[in-house]
Short mmCIF file of C-alpha atoms in Angstrom, two decimals:
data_model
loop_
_atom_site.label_atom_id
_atom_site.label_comp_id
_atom_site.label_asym_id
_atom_site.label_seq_id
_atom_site.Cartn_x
_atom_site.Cartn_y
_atom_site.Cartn_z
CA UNK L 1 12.50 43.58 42.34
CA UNK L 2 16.44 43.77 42.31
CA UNK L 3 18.17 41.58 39.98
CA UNK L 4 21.34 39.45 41.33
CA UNK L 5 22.89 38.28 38.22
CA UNK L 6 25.89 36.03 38.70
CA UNK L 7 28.48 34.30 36.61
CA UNK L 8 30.33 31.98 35.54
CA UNK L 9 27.29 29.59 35.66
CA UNK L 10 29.65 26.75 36.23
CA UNK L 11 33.16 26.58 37.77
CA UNK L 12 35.89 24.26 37.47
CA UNK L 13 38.85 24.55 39.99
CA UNK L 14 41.39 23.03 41.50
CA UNK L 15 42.57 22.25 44.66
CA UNK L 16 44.75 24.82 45.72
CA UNK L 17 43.96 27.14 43.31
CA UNK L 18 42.01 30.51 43.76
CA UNK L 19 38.51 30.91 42.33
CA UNK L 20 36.52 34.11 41.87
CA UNK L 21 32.38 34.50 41.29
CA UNK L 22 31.30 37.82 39.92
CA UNK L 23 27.70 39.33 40.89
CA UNK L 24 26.07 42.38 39.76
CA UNK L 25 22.74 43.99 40.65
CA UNK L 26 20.29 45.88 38.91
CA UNK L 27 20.55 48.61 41.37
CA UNK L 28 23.12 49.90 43.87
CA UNK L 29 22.86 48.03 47.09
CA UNK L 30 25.16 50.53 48.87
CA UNK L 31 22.75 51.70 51.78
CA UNK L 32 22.91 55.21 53.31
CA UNK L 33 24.84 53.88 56.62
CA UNK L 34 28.02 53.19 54.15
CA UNK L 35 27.34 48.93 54.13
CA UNK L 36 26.78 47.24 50.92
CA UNK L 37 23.46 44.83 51.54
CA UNK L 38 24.60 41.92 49.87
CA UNK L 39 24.98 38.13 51.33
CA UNK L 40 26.79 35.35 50.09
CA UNK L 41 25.76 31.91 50.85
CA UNK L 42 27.64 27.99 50.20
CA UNK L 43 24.58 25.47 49.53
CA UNK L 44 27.15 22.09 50.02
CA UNK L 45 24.89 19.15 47.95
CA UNK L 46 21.97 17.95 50.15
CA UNK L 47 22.38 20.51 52.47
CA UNK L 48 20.84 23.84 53.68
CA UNK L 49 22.40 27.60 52.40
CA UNK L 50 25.44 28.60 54.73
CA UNK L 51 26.09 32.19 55.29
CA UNK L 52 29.59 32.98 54.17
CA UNK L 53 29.70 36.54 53.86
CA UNK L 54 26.94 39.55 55.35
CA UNK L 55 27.25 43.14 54.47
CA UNK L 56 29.27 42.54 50.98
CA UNK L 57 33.03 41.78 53.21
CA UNK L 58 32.42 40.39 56.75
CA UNK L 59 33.17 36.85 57.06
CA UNK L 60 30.35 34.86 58.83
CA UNK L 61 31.10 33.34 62.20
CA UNK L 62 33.62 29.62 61.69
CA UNK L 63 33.66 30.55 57.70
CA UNK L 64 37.85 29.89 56.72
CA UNK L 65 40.08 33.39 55.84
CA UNK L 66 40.07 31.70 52.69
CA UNK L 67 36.86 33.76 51.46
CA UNK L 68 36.92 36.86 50.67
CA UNK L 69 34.36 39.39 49.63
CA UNK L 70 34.57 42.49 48.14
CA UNK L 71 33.13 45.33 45.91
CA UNK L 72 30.68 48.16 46.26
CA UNK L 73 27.75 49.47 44.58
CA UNK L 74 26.51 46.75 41.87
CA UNK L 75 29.10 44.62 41.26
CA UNK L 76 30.87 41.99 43.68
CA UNK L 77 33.05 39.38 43.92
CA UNK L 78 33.49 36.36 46.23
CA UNK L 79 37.21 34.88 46.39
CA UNK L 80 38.34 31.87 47.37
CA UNK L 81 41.91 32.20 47.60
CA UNK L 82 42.98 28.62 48.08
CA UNK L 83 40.23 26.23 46.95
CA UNK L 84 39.73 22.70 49.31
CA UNK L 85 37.76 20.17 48.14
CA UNK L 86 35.17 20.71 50.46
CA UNK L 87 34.21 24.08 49.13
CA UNK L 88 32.14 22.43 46.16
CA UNK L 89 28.97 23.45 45.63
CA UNK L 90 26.10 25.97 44.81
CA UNK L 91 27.44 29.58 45.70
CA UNK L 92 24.45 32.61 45.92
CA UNK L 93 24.83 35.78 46.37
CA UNK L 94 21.90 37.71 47.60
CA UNK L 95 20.50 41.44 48.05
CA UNK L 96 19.26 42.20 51.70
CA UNK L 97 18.75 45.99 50.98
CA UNK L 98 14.64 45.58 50.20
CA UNK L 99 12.57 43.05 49.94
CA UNK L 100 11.48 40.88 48.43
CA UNK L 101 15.35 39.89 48.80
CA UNK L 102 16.70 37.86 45.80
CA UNK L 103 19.36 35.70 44.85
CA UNK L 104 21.09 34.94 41.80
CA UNK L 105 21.16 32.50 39.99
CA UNK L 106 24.17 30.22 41.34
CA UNK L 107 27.53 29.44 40.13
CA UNK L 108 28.45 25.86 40.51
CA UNK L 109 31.86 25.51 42.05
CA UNK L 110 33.24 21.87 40.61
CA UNK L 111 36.18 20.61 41.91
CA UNK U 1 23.28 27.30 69.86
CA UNK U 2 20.39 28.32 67.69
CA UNK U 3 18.47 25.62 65.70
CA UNK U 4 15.63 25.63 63.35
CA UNK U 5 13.90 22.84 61.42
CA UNK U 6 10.86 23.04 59.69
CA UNK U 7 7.72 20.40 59.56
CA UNK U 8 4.69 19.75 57.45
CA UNK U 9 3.20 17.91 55.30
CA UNK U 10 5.93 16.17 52.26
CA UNK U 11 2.21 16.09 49.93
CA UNK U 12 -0.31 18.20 49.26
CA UNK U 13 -3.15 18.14 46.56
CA UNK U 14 -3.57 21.63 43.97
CA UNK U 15 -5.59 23.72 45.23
CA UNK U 16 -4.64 22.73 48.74
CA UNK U 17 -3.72 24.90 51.42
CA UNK U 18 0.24 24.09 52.57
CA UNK U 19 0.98 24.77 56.44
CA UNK U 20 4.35 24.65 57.41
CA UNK U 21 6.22 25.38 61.31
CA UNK U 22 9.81 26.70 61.94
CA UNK U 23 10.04 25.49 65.43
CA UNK U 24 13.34 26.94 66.85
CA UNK U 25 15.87 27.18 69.64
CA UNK U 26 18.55 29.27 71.29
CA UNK U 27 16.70 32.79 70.55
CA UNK U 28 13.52 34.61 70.88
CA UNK U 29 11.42 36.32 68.25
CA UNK U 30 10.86 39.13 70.95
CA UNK U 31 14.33 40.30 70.97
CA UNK U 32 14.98 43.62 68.93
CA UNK U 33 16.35 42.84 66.05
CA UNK U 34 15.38 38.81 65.37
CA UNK U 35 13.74 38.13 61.98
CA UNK U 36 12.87 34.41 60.49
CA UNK U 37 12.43 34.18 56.98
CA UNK U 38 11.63 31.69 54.88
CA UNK U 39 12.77 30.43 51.54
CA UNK U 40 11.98 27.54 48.40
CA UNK U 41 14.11 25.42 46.22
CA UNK U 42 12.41 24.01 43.29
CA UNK U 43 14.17 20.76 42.08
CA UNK U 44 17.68 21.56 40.47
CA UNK U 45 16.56 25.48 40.78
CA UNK U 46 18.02 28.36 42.58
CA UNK U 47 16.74 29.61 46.17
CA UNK U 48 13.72 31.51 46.29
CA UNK U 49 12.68 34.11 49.50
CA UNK U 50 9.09 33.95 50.11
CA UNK U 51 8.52 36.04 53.21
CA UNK U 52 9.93 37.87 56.62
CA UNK U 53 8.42 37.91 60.00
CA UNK U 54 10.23 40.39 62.60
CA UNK U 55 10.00 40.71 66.01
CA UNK U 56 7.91 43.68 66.02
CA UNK U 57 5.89 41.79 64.32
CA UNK U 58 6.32 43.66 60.50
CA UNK U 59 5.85 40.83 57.89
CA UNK U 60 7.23 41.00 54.23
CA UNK U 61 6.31 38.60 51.50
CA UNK U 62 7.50 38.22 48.14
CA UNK U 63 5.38 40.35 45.54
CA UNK U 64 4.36 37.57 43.41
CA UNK U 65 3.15 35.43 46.32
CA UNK U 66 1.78 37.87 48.20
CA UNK U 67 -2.33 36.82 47.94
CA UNK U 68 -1.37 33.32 48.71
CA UNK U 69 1.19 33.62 51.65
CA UNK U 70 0.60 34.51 55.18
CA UNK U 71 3.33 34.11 58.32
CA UNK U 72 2.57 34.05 61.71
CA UNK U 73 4.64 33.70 65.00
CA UNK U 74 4.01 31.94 68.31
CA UNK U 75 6.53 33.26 71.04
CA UNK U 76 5.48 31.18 73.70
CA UNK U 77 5.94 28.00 71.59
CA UNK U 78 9.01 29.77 69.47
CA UNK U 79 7.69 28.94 66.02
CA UNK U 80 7.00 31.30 63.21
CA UNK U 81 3.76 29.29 60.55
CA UNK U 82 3.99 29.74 56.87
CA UNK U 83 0.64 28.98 55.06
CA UNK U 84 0.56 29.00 51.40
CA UNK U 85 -3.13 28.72 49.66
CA UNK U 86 -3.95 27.13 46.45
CA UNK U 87 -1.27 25.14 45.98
CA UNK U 88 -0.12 24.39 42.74
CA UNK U 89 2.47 21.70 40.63
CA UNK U 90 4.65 24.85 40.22
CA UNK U 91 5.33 24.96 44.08
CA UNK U 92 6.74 21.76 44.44
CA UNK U 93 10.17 22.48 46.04
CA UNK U 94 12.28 22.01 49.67
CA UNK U 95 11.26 24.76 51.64
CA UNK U 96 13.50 26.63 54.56
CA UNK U 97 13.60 29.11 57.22
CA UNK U 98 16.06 31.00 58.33
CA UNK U 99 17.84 33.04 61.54
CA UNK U 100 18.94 36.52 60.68
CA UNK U 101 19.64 39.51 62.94
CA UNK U 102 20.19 43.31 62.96
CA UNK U 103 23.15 44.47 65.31
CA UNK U 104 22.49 47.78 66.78
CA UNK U 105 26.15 49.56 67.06
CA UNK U 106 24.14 52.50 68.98
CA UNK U 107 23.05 54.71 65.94
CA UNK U 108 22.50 51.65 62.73
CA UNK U 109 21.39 49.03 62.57
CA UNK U 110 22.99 46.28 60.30
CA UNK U 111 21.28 42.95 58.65
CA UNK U 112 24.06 40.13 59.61
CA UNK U 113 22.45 37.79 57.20
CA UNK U 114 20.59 34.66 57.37
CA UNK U 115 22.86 32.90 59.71
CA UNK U 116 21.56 29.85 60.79
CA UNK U 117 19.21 27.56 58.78
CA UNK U 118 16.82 24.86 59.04
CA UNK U 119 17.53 21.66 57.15
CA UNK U 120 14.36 22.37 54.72
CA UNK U 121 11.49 20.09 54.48
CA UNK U 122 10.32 18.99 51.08
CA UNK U 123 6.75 19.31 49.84
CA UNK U 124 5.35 17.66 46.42
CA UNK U 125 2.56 19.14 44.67
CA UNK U 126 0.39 16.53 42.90
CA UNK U 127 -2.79 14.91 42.55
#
């Protein structure tokens, strides 16, 4: 299985401010048709996963400029260039390149 | 608008055999390109992918639950079924499926991630 290792465990921001998560995989998720196959995903408390990002930098459908992703390979980050209070909570990233796909761990975004 | 929620059972016994429905809207599991996976929580834990069902009817499932899991789909009553045998403490969790879909631009095709989920449906594991 591909490992999705994430940090900081825990993040504390403030309004306004930008925020970045790091994520690095065991192996290169770069796939032969030039897209990196890695999702992120906003789990708000009490609520389902929300796709933020698909393919490593394309912003999911209603998701705010705001969030950025970007890298290549094994390593990549999600930005938040602005935080808003209402983007606390549980951010994953997660490999879609084989499966069984696998997330990491979660950074806690605490605002 | 696509929609998914799940249903089943919020107990089950060890040992037991879990049976849990995505029952969904606003797409079909015939069209090229729809998948519906599905996904577990534990309590205070990180998310978990269990298993894929796409609409060729190819079915992934996680390694280490592979013996225990099986998915099925129903087109005609759009629902994909998750069963889960033996049943233990250690699968006590909220459990989710998920929309995802491969765009075709005419020579790749592209996973645009799990887009659209169902509100989960918590299960408890216990005697």
């Amino acid at each position: 299985d591909i490992v999705m290792t994430q940090s900081p465990l825990s993040l504390p921001v403030t309004p306004g401010e930008p925020a970045s998560i790091s994520c690095r995989s065991s192996r290169s998720l770069l796939h032969s048709n030039g897209h990196n196959y890695v999702d992120w995903y906003l789990q708000k408390p009490g609520q389902s996963p929300q796709l933020l990002i698909y393919l490593g930098s394309n912003r999911a459908s209603g998701v705010p400029d705001r969030f950025s992703g970007s890298g290549s390979g094994s390593d990549f980050t999600l930005k938040i260039s602005r935080v808003e209070t209402e983007d606390a909570g549980l951010y994953y990233c997660m490999q879609g390149l084989q499966t069984p796909h696998t997330f990491g761990g979660g950074t806690k975004v605490e605002i | 608008q696509i929609t998914l929620k799940e249903s089943g059972p919020a107990l089950v016994k060890p040992t037991q055999t879990l049976t849990l429905t995505c029952t969904f809207s606003g797409f079909s599991l015939t069209t090229n390109g729809v998948n519906v996976g599905w996904f577990r929580q534990p309590p205070g834990k990180a998310l978990e992918w269990l298993a894929l069902i796409y609409w060729d009817d190819d079915e992934r499932y996680s390694p280490s639950l592979v013996r225990r899991l099986t998915v099925t789909k129903d087109t005609s009553k759009n629902q994909v079924v998750l069963t889960m045998t033996d049943m233990g403490p250690l699968d006590t969790g909220t459990y989710f499926c998920a929309h995802r879909f491969f765009f075709h631009d005419g020579t790749t095709s592209y996973p645009m991630g799990y887009d659209i989920w169902g509100q989960g449906t918590p299960v408890t594991v216990s005697s």
